[in-house]
Tab-separated table of C-alpha atoms and ligand atoms in Angstrom:
chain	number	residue	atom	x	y	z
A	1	UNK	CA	-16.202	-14.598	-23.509
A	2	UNK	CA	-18.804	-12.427	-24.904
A	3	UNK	CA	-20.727	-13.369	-28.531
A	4	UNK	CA	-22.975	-11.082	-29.618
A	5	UNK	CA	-24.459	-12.579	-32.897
A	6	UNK	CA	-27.073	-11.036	-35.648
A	7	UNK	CA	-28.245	-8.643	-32.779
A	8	UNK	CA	-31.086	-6.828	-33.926
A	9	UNK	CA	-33.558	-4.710	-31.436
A	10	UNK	CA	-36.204	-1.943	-32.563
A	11	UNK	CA	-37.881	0.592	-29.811
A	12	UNK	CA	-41.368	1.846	-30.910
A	13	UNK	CA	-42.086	5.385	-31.217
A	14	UNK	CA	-44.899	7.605	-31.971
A	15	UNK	CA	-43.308	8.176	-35.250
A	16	UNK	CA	-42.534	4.450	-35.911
A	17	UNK	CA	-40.935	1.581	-35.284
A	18	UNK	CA	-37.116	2.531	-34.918
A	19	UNK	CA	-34.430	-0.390	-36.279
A	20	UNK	CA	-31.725	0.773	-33.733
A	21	UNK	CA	-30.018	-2.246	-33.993
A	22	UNK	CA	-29.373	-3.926	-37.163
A	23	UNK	CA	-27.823	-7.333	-37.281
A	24	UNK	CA	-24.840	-6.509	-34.337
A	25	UNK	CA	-21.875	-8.958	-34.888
A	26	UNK	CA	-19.683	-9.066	-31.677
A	27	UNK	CA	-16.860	-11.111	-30.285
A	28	UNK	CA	-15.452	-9.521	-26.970
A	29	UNK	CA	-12.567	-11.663	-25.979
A	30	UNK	CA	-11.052	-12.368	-22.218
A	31	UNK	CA	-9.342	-9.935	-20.577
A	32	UNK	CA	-9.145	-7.432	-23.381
A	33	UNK	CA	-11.020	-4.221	-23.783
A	34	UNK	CA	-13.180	-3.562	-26.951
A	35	UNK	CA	-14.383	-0.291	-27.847
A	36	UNK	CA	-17.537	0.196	-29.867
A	37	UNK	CA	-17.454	3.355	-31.447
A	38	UNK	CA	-20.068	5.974	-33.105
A	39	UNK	CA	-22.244	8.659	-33.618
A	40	UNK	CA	-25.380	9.543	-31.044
A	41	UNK	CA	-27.905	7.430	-32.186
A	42	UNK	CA	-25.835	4.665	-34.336
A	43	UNK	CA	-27.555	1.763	-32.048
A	44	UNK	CA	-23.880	1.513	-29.797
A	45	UNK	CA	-25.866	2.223	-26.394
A	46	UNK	CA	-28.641	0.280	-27.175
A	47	UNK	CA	-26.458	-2.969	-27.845
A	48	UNK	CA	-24.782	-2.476	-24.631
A	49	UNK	CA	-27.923	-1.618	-22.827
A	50	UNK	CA	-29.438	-5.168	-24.734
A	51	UNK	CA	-26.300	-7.139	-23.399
A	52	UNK	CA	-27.651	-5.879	-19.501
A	53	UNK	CA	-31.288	-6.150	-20.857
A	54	UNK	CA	-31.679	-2.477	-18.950
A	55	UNK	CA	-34.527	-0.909	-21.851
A	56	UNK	CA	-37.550	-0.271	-21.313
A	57	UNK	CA	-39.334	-3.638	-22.661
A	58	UNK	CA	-43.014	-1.813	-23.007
A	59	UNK	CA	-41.585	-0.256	-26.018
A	60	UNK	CA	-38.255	-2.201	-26.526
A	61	UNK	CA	-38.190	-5.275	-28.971
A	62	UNK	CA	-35.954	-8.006	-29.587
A	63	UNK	CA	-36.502	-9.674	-33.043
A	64	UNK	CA	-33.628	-11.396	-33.134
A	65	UNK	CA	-30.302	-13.297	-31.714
A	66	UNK	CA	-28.306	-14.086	-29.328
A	67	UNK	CA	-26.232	-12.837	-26.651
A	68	UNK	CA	-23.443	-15.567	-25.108
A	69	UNK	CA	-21.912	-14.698	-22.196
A	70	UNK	CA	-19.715	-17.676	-21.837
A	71	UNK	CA	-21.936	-19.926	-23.717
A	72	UNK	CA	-24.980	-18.713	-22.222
A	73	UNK	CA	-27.866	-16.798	-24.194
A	74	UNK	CA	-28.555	-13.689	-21.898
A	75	UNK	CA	-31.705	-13.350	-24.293
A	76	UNK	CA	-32.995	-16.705	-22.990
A	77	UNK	CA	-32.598	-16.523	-19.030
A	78	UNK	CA	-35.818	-15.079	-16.883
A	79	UNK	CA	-35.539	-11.346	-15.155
A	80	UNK	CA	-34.529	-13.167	-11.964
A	81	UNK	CA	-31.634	-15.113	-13.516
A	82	UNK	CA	-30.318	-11.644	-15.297
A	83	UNK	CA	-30.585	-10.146	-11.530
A	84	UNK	CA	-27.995	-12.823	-10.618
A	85	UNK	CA	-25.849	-11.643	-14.114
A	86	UNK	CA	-25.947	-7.496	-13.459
A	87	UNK	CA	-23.541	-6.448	-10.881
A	88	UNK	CA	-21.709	-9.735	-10.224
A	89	UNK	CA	-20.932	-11.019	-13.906
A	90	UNK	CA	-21.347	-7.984	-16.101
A	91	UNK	CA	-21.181	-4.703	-14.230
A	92	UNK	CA	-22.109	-1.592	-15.781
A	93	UNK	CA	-21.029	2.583	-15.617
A	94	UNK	CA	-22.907	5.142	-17.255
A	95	UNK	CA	-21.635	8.701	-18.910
A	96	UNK	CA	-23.594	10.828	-15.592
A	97	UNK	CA	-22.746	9.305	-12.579
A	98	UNK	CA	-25.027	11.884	-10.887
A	99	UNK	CA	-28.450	10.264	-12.280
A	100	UNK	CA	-27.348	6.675	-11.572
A	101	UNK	CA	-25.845	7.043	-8.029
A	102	UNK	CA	-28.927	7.415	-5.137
A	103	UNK	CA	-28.788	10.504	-3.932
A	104	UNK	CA	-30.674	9.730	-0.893
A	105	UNK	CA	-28.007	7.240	0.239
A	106	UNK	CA	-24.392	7.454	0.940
A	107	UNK	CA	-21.771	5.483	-1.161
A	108	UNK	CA	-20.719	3.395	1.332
A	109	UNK	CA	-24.597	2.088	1.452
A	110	UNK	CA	-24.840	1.921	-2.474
A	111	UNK	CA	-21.777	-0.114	-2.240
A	112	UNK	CA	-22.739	-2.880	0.418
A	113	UNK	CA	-26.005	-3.016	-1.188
A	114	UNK	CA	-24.424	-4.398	-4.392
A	115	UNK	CA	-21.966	-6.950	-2.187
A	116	UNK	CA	-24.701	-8.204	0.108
A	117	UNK	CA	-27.101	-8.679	-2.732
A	118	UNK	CA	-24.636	-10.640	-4.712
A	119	UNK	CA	-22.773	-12.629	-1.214
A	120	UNK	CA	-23.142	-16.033	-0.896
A	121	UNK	CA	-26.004	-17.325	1.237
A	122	UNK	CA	-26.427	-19.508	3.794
A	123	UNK	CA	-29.168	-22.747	4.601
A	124	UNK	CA	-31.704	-20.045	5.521
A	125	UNK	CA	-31.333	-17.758	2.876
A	126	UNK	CA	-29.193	-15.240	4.394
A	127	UNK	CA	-26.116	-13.368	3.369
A	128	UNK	CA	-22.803	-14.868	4.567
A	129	UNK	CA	-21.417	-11.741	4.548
A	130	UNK	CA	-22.026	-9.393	7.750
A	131	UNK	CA	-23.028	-5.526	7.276
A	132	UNK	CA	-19.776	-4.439	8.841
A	133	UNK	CA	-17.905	-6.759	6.398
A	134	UNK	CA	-19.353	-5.030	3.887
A	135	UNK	CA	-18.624	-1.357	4.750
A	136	UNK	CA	-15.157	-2.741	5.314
A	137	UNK	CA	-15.252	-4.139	1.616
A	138	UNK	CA	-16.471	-0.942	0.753
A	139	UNK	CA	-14.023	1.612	1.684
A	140	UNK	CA	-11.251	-0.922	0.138
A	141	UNK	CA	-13.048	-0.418	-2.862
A	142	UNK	CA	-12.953	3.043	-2.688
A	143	UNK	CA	-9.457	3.028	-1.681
A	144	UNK	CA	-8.776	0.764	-4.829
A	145	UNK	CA	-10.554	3.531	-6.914
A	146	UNK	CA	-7.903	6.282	-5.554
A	147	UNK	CA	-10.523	8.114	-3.828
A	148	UNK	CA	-8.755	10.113	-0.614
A	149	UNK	CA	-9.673	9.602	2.345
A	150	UNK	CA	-12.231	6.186	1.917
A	151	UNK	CA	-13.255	5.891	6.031
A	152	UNK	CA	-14.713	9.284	6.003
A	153	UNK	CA	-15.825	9.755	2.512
A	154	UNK	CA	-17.780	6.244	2.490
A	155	UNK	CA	-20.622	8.247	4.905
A	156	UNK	CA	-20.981	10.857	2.150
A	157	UNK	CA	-23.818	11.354	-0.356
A	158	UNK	CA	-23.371	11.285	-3.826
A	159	UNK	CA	-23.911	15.285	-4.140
A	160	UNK	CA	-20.613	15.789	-1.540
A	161	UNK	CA	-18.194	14.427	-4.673
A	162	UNK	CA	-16.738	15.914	-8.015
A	163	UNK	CA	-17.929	14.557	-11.374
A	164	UNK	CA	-14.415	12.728	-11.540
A	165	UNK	CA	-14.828	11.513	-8.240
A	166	UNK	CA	-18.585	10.457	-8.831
A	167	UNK	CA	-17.642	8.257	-11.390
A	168	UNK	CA	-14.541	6.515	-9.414
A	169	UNK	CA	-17.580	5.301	-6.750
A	170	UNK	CA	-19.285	3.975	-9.983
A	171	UNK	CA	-16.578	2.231	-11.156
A	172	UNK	CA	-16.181	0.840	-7.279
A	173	UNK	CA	-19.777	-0.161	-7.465
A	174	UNK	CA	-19.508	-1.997	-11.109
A	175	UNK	CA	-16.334	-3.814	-10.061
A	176	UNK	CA	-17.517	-4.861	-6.289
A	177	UNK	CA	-18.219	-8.361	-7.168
A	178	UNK	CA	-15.164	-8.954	-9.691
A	179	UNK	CA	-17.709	-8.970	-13.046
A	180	UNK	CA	-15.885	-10.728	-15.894
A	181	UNK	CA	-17.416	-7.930	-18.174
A	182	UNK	CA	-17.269	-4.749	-17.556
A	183	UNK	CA	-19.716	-2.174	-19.800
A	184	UNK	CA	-18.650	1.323	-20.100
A	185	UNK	CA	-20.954	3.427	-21.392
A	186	UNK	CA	-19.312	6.904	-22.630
A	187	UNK	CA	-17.687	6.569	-19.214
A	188	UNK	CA	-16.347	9.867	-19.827
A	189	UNK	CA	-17.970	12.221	-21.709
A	190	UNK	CA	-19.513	14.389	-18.761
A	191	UNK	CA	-15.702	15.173	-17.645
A	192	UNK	CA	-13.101	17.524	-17.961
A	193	UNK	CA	-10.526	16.105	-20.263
A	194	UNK	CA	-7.665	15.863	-17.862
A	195	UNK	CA	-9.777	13.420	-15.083
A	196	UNK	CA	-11.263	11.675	-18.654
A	197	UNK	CA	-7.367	10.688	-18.995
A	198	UNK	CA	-7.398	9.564	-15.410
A	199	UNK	CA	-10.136	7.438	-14.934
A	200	UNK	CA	-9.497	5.774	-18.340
A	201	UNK	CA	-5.914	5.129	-16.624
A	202	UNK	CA	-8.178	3.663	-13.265
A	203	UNK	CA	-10.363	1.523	-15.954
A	204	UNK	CA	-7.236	-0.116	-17.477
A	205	UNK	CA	-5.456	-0.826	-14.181
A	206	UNK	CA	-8.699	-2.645	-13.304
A	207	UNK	CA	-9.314	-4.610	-16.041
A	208	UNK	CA	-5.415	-5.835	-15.322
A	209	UNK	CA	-5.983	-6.226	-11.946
A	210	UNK	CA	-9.607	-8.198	-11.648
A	211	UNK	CA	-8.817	-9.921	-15.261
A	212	UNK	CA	-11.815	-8.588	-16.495
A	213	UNK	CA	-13.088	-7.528	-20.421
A	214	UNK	CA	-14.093	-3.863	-20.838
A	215	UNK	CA	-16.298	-2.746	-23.817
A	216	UNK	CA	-16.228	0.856	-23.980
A	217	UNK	CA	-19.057	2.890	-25.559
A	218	UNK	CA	-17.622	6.065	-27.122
A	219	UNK	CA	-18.157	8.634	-30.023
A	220	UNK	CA	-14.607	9.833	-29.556
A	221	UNK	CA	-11.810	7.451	-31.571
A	222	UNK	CA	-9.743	9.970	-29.608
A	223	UNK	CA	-10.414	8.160	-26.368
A	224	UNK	CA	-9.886	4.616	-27.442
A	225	UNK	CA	-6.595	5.162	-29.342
A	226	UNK	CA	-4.305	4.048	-26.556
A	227	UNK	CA	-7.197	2.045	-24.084
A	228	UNK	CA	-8.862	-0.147	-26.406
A	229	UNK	CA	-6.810	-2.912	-28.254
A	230	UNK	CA	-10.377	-3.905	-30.926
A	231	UNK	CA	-12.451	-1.508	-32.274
A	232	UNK	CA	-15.584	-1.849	-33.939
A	233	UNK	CA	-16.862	1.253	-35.582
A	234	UNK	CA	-20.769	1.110	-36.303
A	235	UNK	CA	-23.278	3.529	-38.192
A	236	UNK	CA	-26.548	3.201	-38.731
A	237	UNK	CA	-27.280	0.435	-36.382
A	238	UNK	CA	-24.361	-2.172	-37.859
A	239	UNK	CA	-21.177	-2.651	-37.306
A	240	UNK	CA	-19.285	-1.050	-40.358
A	241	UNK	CA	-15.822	-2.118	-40.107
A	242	UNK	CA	-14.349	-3.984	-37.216
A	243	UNK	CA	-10.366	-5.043	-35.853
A	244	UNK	CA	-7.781	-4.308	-34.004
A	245	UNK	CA	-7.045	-0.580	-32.550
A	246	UNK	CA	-4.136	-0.538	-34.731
A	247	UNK	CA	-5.782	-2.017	-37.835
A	248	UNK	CA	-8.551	0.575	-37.486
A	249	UNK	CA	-5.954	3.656	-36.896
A	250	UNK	CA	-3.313	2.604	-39.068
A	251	UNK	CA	-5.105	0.970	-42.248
A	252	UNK	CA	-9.024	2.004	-42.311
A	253	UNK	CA	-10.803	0.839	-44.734
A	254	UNK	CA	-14.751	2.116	-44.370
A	255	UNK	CA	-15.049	5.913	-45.845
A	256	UNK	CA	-16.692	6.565	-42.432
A	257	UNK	CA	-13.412	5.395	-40.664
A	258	UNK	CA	-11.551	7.678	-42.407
A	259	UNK	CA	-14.151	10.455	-41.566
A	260	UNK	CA	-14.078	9.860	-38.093
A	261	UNK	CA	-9.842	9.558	-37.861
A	262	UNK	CA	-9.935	13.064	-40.104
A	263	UNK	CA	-12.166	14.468	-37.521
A	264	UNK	CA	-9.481	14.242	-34.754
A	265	UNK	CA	-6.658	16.533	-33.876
A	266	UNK	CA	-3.840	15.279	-34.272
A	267	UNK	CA	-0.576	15.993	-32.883
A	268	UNK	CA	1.285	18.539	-34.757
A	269	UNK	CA	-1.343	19.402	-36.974
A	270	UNK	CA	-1.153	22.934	-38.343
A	271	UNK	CA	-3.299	25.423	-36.674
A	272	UNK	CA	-4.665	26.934	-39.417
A	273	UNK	CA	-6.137	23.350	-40.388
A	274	UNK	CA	-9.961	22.684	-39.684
A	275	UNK	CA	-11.184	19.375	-38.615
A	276	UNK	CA	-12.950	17.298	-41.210
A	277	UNK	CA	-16.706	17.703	-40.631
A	278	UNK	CA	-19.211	14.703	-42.122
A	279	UNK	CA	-21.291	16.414	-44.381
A	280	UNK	CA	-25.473	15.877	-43.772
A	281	UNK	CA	-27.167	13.452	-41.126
A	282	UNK	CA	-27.706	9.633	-40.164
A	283	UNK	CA	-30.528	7.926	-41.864
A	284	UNK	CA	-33.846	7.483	-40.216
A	285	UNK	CA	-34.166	4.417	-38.736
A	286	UNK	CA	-37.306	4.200	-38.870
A	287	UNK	CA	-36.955	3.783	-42.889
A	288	UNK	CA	-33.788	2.871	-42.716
A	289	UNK	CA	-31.769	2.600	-46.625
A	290	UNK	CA	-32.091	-0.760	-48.324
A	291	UNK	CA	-28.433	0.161	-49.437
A	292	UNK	CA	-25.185	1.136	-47.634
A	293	UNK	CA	-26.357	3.112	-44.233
A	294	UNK	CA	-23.524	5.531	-45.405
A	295	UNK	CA	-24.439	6.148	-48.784
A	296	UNK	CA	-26.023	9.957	-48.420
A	297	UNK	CA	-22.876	11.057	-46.972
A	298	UNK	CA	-20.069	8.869	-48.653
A	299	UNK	CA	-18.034	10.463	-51.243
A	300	UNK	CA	-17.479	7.498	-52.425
A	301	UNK	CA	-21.007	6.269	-53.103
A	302	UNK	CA	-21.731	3.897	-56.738
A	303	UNK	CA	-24.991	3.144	-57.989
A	304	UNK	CA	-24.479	-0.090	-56.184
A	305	UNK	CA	-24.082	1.462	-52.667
A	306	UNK	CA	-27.520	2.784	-52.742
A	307	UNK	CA	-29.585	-0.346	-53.617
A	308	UNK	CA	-27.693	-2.989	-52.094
A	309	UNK	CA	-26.616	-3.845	-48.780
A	310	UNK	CA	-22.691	-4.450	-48.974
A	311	UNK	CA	-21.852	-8.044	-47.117
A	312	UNK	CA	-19.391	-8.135	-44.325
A	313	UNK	CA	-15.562	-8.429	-46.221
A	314	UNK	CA	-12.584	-9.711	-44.465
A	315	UNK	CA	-9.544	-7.167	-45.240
A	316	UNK	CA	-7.322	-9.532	-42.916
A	317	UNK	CA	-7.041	-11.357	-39.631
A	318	UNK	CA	-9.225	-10.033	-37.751
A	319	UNK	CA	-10.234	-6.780	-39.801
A	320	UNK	CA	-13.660	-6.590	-41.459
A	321	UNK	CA	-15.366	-3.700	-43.145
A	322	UNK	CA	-19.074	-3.650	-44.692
A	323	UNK	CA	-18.336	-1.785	-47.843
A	324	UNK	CA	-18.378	-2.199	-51.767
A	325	UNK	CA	-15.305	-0.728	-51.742
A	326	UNK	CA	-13.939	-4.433	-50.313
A	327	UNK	CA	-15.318	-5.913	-53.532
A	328	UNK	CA	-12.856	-8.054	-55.288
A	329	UNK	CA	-14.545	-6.745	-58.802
A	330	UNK	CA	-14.184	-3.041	-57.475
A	331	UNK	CA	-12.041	-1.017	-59.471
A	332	UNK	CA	-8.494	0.077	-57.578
A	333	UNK	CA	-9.346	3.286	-58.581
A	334	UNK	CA	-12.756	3.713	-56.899
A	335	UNK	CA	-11.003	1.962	-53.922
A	336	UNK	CA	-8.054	4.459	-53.817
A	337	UNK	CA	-9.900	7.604	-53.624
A	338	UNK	CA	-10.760	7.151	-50.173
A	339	UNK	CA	-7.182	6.578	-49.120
A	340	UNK	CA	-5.722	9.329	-51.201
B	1	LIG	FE1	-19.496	4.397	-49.355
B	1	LIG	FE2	-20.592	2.534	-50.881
B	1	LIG	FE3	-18.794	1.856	-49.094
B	1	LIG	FE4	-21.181	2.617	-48.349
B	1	LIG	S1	-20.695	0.804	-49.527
B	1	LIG	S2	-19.291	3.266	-47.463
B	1	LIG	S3	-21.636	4.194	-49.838
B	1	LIG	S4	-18.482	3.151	-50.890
């Protein structure tokens, strides 16, 4: 549905030109979700912000690729045909509801806003759909979203609902045309982790209701273990290794994998045992490495890792990792240090 290839976007800065996004590889199938996982600043917003074209283009570059949204380049089509796109074939939810609902206006207006926008019109240009069919749309919505009490609460302003509940009447907005894609960006880091649990439970019932794809931004693993069913795990603007949620949990094979999975708690895990912690910083992107984006912080760094860029390997079906450690002519021994 969704073919993101040889992505690569830079933003300008006082400081420099920043190479956020690095040659992005991407295949989000139908009706699946996808999770694209990292640390702040690994280039995982900015590819989802590049798939909605939402930067800022004064300072925002694309140098190169292409972004196929069944078949079509998203890169290609004019602001006016990517107004047609956001909302009714790719929807979008951000990680603070709060500073992307109006808080001038009540849901039940943000809500028919989106549907009239996106209804069909008629010989003169006008919405087939009537405002009252709207605000009826729009309280079913919120109904589907499990928010109580829809009639009333669709007169309420944004400021009048919890964070949870906030981000329910974002999810209502993002899926009020059926989108085919849906783009979650860290959907759930501003909440409590019990309502994190529950609106990833509203996400997945969505995607299986509307037949949608979902590709969740996240720096947790924690959170995509039982949602997402492909994970692609990127660092320093690249995707580092890539395949399917049990692939990636089960049989890592990038030394930042296994960083991030050691960084989890895990279910009967001794007290006394600390987390793993990843040792020193991401590289500057601005001069980004020439070698391995990992290479400062890998244990398992050779000479090679530092000079060279390591090609994309194929582990198996559908599992890939960028790493010299893949390297038929590695030594097992090298290779076995990081699973030991
Ligand atoms: Fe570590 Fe080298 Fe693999 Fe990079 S390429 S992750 S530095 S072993």
């Amino acid at each position: 549905m969704l073919e993101i290839k040889d992505l690569r976007v830079s933003f300008h800065t006082y400081s420099g030109e920043v190479q956020a996004v690095r040659g992005v590889d991407l295949t989000v199938p139908d009706d699946d979700i996808t999770a694209i996982v990292g640390e702040s600043g690994c280039g995982k917003s900015m590819t989802a912000q590049t798939v909605m074209r939402l930067h800022d283009m004064s300072i925002t570059e694309i140098k190169s690729g292409e972004i196929l949204l069944d078949g079509k380049d998203l890169l290609r089509l004019t602001e006016k045909e990517m107004q047609q796109i956001r909302g009714k074939e790719v929807g979008m939810i951000f990680q603070d509801p709060m500073t992307s609902l109006n808080p001038t206006m009540t849901v039940g207006a943000q809500i028919t806003e989106v549907l009239l926008q996106h209804a069909p019109k008629d010989a003169r240009g006008k919405s087939t759909l009537s405002k009252a069919q709207a605000m009826e749309q729009a309280v079913s919505l919120l109904r589907e979203v499990k928010l109580p009490d829809p009639e009333r609460r669709v007169r309420q302003y944004p400021h009048e609902f919890s964070g949870g509940q906030r981000q329910r009447i974002m999810i209502a907005i993002a899926m009020a045309c059926h989108p085919k894609l849906l783009i979650a960006d860290e959907p759930t880091t501003a909440l409590d982790v019990t309502v994190q649990a529950q609106i990833l439970e509203l996400m997945r019932n969505l995607q299986t209701t509307h037949k949608a794809s979902i590709i969740i931004i996240t720096h947790d693993l924690g959170v995509v273990a039982n949602f997402a069913k492909h994970v692609s795990v990127m660092y320093g603007g690249m995707i580092v290794e890539s395949g399917t949620t049990l692939q990636i949990f089960q049989d890592p094979q990038h030394p930042y994998t296994h960083s991030l999975l050691r960084a989890i708690p895990r279910k009967g895990m001794d007290k006394a045992q600390e987390l793993t912690v990843i040792e020193g910083t991401p590289p500057d992107l601005v001069k980004p490495p020439q070698g391995c984006p990992f290479a400062d912080r890998c244990e398992c760094a050779m000479r090679v890792c530092k000079d060279h860029l390591p090609p994309v390997y194929t582990h198996q079906a559908g599992h890939t990792c960028r790493c010299w450690l893949m390297d038929p002519d590695c030594p097992p021994e090298l290779r076995n240090k990081e699973r030991g």
